[in-house]
Short mmCIF file of C-alpha atoms in Angstrom, two decimals:
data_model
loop_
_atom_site.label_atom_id
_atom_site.label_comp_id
_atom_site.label_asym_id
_atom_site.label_seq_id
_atom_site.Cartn_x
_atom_site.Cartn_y
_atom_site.Cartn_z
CA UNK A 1 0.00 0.00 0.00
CA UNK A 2 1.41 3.52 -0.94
CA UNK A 3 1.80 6.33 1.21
CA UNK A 4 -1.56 8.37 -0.24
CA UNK A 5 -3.76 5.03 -0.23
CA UNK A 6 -2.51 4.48 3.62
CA UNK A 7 -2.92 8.39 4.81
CA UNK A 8 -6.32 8.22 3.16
CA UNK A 9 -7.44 4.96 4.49
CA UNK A 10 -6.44 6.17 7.95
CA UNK A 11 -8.62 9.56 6.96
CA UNK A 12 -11.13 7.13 6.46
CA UNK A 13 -10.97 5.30 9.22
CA UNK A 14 -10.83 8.38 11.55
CA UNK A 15 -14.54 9.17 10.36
CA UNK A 16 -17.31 9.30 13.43
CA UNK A 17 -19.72 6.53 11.97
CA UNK A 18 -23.54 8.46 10.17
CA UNK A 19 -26.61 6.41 10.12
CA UNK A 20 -27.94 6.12 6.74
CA UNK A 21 -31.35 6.65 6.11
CA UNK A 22 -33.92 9.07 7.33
CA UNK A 23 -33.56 10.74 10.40
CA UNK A 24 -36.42 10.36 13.09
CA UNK A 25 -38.57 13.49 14.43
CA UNK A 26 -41.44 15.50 12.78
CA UNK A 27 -39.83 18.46 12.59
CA UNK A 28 -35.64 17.32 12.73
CA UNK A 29 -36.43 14.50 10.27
CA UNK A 30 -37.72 16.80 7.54
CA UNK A 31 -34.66 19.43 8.13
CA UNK A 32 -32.08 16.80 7.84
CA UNK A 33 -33.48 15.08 5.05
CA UNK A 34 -33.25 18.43 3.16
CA UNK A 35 -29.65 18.71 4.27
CA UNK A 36 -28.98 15.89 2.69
CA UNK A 37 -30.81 16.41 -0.61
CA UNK A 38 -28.50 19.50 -0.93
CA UNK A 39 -25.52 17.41 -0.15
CA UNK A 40 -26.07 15.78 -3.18
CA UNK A 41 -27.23 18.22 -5.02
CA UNK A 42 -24.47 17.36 -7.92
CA UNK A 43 -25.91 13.98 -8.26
CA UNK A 44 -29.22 15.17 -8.45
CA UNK A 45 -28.00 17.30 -11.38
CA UNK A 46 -26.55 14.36 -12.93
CA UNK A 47 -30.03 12.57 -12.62
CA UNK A 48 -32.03 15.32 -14.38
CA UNK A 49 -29.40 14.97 -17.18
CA UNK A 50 -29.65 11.48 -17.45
CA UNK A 51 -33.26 11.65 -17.42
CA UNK A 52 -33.51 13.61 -20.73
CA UNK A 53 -30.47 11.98 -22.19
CA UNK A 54 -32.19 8.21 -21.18
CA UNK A 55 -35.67 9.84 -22.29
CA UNK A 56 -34.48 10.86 -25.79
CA UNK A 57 -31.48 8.39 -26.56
CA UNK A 58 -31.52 7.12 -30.34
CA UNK A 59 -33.70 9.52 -31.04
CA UNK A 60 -33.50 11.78 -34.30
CA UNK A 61 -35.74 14.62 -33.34
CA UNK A 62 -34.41 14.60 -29.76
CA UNK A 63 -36.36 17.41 -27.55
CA UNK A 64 -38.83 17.81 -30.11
CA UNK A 65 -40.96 15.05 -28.60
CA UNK A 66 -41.93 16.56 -25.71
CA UNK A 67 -43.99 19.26 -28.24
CA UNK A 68 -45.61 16.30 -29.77
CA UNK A 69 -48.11 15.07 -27.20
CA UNK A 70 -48.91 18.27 -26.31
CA UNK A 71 -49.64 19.53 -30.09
CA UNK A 72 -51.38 16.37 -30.79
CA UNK A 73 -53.26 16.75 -28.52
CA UNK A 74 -54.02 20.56 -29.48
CA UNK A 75 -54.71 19.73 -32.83
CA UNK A 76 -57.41 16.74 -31.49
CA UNK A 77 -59.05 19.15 -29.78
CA UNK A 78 -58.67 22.31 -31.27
CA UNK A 79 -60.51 20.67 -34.71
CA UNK A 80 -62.97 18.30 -32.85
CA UNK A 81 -63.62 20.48 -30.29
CA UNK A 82 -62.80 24.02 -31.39
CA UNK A 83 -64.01 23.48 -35.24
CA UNK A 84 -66.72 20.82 -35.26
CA UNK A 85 -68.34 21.17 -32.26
CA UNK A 86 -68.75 25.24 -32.73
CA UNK A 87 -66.65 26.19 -29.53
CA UNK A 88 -64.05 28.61 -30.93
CA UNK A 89 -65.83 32.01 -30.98
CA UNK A 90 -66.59 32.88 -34.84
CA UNK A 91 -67.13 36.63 -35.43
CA UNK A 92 -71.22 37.40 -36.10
CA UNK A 93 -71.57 33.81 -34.21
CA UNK A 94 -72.15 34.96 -30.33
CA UNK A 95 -70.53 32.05 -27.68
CA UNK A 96 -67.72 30.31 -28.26
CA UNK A 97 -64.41 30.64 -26.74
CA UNK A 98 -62.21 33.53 -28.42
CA UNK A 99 -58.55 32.44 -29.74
CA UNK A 100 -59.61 28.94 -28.97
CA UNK A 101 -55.89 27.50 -30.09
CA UNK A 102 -54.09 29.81 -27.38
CA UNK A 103 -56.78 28.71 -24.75
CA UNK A 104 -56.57 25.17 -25.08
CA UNK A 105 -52.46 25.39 -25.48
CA UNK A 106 -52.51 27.33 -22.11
CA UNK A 107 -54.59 24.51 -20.11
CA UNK A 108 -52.35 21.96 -21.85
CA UNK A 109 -49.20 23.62 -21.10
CA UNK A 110 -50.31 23.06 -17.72
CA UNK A 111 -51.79 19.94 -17.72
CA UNK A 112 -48.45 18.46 -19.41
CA UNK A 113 -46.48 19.36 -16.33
CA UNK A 114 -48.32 18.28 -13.47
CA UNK A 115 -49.22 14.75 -15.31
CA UNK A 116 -45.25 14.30 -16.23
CA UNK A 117 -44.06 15.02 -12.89
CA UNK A 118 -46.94 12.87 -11.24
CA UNK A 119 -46.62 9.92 -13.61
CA UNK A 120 -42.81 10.46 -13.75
CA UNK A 121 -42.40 10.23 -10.21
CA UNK A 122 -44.55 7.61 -9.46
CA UNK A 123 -42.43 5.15 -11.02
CA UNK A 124 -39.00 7.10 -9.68
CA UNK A 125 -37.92 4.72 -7.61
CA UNK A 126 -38.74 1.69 -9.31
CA UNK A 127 -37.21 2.77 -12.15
CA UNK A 128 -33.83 3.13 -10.23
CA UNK A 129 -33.67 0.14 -8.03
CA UNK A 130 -30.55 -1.06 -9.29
CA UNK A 131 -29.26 2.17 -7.66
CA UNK A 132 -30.89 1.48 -4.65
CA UNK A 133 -30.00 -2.02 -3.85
CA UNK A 134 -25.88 -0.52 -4.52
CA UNK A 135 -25.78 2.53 -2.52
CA UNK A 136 -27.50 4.70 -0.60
CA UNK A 137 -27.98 8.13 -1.11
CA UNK A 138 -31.38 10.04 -0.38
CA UNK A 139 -33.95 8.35 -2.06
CA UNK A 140 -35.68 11.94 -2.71
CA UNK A 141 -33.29 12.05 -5.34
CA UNK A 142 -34.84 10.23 -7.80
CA UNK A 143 -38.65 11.67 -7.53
CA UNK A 144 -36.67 14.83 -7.80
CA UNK A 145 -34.39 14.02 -10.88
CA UNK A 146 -38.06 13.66 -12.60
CA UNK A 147 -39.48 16.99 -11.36
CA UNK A 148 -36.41 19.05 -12.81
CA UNK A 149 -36.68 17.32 -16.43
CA UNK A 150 -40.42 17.83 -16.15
CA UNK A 151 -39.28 21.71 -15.60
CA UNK A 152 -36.88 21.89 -18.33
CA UNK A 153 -39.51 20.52 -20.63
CA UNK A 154 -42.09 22.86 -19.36
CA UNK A 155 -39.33 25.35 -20.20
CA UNK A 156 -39.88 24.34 -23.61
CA UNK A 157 -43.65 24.58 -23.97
CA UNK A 158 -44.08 27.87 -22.20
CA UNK A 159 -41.54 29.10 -24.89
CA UNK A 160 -44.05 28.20 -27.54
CA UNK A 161 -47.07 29.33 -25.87
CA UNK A 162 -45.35 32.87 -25.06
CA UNK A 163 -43.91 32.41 -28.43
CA UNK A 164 -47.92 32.12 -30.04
CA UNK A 165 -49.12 35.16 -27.87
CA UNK A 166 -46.85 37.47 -29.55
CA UNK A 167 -47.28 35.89 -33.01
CA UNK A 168 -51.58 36.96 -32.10
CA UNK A 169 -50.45 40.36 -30.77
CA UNK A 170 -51.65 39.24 -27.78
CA UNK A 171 -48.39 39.19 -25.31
CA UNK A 172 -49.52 39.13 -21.83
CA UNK A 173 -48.22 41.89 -19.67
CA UNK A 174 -48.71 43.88 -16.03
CA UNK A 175 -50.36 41.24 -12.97
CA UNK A 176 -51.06 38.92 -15.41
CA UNK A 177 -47.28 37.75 -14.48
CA UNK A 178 -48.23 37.23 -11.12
CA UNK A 179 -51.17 34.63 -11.71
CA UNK A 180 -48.77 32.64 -13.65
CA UNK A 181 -45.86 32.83 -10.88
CA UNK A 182 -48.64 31.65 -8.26
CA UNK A 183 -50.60 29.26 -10.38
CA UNK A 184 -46.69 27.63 -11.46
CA UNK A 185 -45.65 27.71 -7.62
CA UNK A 186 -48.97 25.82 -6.36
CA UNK A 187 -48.62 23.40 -9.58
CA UNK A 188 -45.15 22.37 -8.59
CA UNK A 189 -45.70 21.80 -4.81
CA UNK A 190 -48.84 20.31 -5.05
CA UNK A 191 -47.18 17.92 -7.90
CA UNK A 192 -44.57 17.39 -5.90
CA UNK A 193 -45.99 16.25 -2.95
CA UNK A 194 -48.60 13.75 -5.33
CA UNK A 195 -45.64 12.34 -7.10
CA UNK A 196 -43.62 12.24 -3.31
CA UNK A 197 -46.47 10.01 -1.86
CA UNK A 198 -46.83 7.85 -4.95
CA UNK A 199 -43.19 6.57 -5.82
CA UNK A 200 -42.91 5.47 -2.48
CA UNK A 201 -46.20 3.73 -2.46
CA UNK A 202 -45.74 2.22 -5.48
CA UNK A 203 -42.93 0.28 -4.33
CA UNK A 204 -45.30 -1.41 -2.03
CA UNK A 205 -47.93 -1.48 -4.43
CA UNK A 206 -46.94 -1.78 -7.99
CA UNK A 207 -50.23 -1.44 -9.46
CA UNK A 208 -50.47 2.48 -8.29
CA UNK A 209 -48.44 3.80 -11.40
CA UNK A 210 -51.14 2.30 -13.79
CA UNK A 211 -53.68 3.59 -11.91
CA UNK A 212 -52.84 6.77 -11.90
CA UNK A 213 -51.77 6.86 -15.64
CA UNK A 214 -56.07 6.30 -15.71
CA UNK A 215 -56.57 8.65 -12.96
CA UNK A 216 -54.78 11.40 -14.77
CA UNK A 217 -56.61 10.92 -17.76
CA UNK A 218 -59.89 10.91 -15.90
CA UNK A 219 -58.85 14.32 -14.69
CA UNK A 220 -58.11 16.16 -17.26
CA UNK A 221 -61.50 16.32 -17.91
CA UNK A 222 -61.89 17.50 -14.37
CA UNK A 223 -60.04 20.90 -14.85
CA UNK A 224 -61.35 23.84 -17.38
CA UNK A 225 -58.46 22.65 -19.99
CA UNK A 226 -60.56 22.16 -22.99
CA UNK A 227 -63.70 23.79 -21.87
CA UNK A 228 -64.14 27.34 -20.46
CA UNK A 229 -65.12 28.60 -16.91
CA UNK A 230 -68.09 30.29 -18.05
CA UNK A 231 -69.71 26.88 -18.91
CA UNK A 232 -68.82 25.58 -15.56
CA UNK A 233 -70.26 28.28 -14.20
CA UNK A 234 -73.85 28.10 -15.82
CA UNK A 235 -73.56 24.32 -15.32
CA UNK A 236 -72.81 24.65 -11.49
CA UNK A 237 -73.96 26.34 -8.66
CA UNK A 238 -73.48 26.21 -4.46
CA UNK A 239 -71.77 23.40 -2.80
CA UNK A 240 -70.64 21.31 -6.31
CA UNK A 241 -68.92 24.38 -7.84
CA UNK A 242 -67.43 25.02 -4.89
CA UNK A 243 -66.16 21.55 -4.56
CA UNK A 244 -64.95 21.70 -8.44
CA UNK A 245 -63.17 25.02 -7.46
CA UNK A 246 -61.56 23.00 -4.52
CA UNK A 247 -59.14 21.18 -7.49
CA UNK A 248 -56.05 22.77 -6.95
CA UNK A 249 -55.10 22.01 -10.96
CA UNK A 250 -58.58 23.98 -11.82
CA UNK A 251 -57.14 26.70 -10.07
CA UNK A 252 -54.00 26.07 -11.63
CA UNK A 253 -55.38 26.11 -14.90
CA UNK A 254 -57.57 29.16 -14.10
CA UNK A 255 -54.46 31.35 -13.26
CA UNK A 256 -52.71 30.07 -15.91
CA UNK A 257 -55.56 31.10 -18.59
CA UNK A 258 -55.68 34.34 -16.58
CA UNK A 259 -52.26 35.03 -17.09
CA UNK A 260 -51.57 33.99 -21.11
CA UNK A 261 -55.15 34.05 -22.33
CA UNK A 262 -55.46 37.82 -23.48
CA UNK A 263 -58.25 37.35 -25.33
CA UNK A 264 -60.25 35.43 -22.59
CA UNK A 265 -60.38 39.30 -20.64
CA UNK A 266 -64.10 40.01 -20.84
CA UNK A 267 -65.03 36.37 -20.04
CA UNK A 268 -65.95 35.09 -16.32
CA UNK A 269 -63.67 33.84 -13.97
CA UNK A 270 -63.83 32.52 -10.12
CA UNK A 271 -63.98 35.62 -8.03
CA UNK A 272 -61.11 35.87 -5.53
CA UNK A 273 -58.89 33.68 -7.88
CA UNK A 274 -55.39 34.92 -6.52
CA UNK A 275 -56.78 34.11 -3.00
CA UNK A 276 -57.47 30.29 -3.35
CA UNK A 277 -54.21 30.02 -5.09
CA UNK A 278 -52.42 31.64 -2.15
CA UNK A 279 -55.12 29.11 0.18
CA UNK A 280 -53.86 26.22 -2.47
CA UNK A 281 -50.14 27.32 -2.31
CA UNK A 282 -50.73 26.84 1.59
CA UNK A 283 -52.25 23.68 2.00
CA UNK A 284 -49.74 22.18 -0.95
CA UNK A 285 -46.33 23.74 1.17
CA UNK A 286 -48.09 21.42 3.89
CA UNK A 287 -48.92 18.35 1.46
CA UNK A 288 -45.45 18.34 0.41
CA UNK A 289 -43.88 18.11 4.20
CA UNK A 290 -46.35 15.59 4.74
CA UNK A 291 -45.72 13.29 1.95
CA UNK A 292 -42.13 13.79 2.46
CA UNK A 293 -42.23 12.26 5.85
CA UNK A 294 -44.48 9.61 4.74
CA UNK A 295 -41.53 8.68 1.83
CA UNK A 296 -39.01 9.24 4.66
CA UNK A 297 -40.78 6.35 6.92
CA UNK A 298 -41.70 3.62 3.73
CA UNK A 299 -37.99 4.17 1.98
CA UNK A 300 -35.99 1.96 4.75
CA UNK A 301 -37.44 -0.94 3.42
CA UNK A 302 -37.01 -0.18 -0.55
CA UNK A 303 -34.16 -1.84 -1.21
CA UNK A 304 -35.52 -5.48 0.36
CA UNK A 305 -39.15 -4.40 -1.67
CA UNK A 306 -37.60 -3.79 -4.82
#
């Protein structure tokens, strides 16, 4: 053995023994576990990388498939919905929704996030459990690796749809910001804290990611995406709009279409929208330490599980 390989095995050596894995206590628990997140904060980066490299390897077009689903499924709606069924706003037709196309894009700009970083995560740590059974490093890592190349795809959509509102004339501008900053903050906790719970559920229960794969397509039907508030509104009344309004993605969706839909200015909306997303952005901040203690209690047995 050389010098450097004994001076650093006796470095090694002299190191006070950690216990790894999550940390007991409510409150402790969930501030450790963040330390260590950031600790590895490098390999988390690598993750996210390896995500979209692993998501788009072999593939010619590369990036461009996470537009696809997205504008197929604009396109699918924006002619069956928007041109057959009468609901983009025709001028001397009264109803309709006006600019149907940036409407629809705005709701599925939305949409696309929250069901990648649900779905995503939800099979996380399954997906890595070759990892896991090698070495342990914060399991948070890999529900986490999916919610940053959910965000970097986002990126890419919300380029497009900002991209469409100037190519209308119709660039948003003033509060309007400030919807989408609160609508994109509840979206991501509230996401977060779903996709949290899940992955470490699933690894218990295998058959959650296909459910929710149904589940989220059940929703989206759930949130104004493809139809408009006002119809909701006339639709709904009391108790059961209240209880559709208490959907954190309809509010999402809502303060998203306040913020990029221009042309939607002279239709109805929810009164006190920026309140229930500060309410949602609440109860989501307390989601997400919840499900993260529930993930930090299931993940000591993932590696005999998976």
């Amino acid at each position: 053995m050389t010098n450097d390989s004994a001076a650093r095995a006796a470095r090694l050596a002299a190191e006070p023994l950690r216990p790894a894995g999550p940390r007991p206590g409510f409150l402790t628990g969930t501030l450790q576990s963040i330390r260590d997140v950031l600790a590895h904060r490098e390999l988390l980066g690598l993750l996210v990388r390896r995500e979209l490299k692993a998501r788009y390897k072999d593939s010619v077009l590369g990036f461009f498939w996470s537009l696809a689903k997205p504008f197929a499924m604009l396109l699918v709606y924006y002619v069956a919905i928007g041109k057959f069924l009468g609901a983009e706003q025709i001028p001397g037709r009264p109803g309709g929704v006006p600019q149907f196309a940036i409407f629809i894009f705005t709701g599925l700009t939305a949409w696309q996030l929250f069901s990648d970083i649900v779905v995503g995560c939800t099979g996380s740590v399954v997906a890595n459990a070759g990892l896991i059974k090698k070495v342990y490093v914060p399991r948070e890592v890999y529900p986490l690796s999916v919610v940053g190349a959910a965000l970097f795809n986002f990126g890419i959509q919300l380029t497009i749809l900002v991209g469409a509102t100037v190519a209308v004339g119709q660039f948003p501008t003033g509060f309007r910001w400030l919807y989408f900053l609160l609508a994109l903050a509840v979206l991501i906790t509230f996401s977060t804290a779903l996709g949290l719970f899940l992955a470490a559920v699933n690894v218990y229960l295998r058959d959650v990611q296909y459910l929710i794969e149904i589940m989220i397509m059940i929703l989206l039907w759930a949130s104004p995406i493809v139809y408009a508030w006002k119809f909701v509104d006339n639709a709904l009344d009391g108790p059961l709009q209240s209880l559709y309004l208490a959907n954190p993605m309809t509010q999402v969706v809502l303060g998203f279409q306040r913020a990029f839909w221009v042309a939607g200015d002279g239709e109805p909306f929810p009164a006190n929208l920026g309140e229930s997303l500060l309410i949602s952005l609440g109860i989501s901040v307390l989601l997400l330490w919840l499900s993260q203690r529930v993930f930090a209690r299931l993940q000591s047995n993932f590696a005999q599980e998976l």
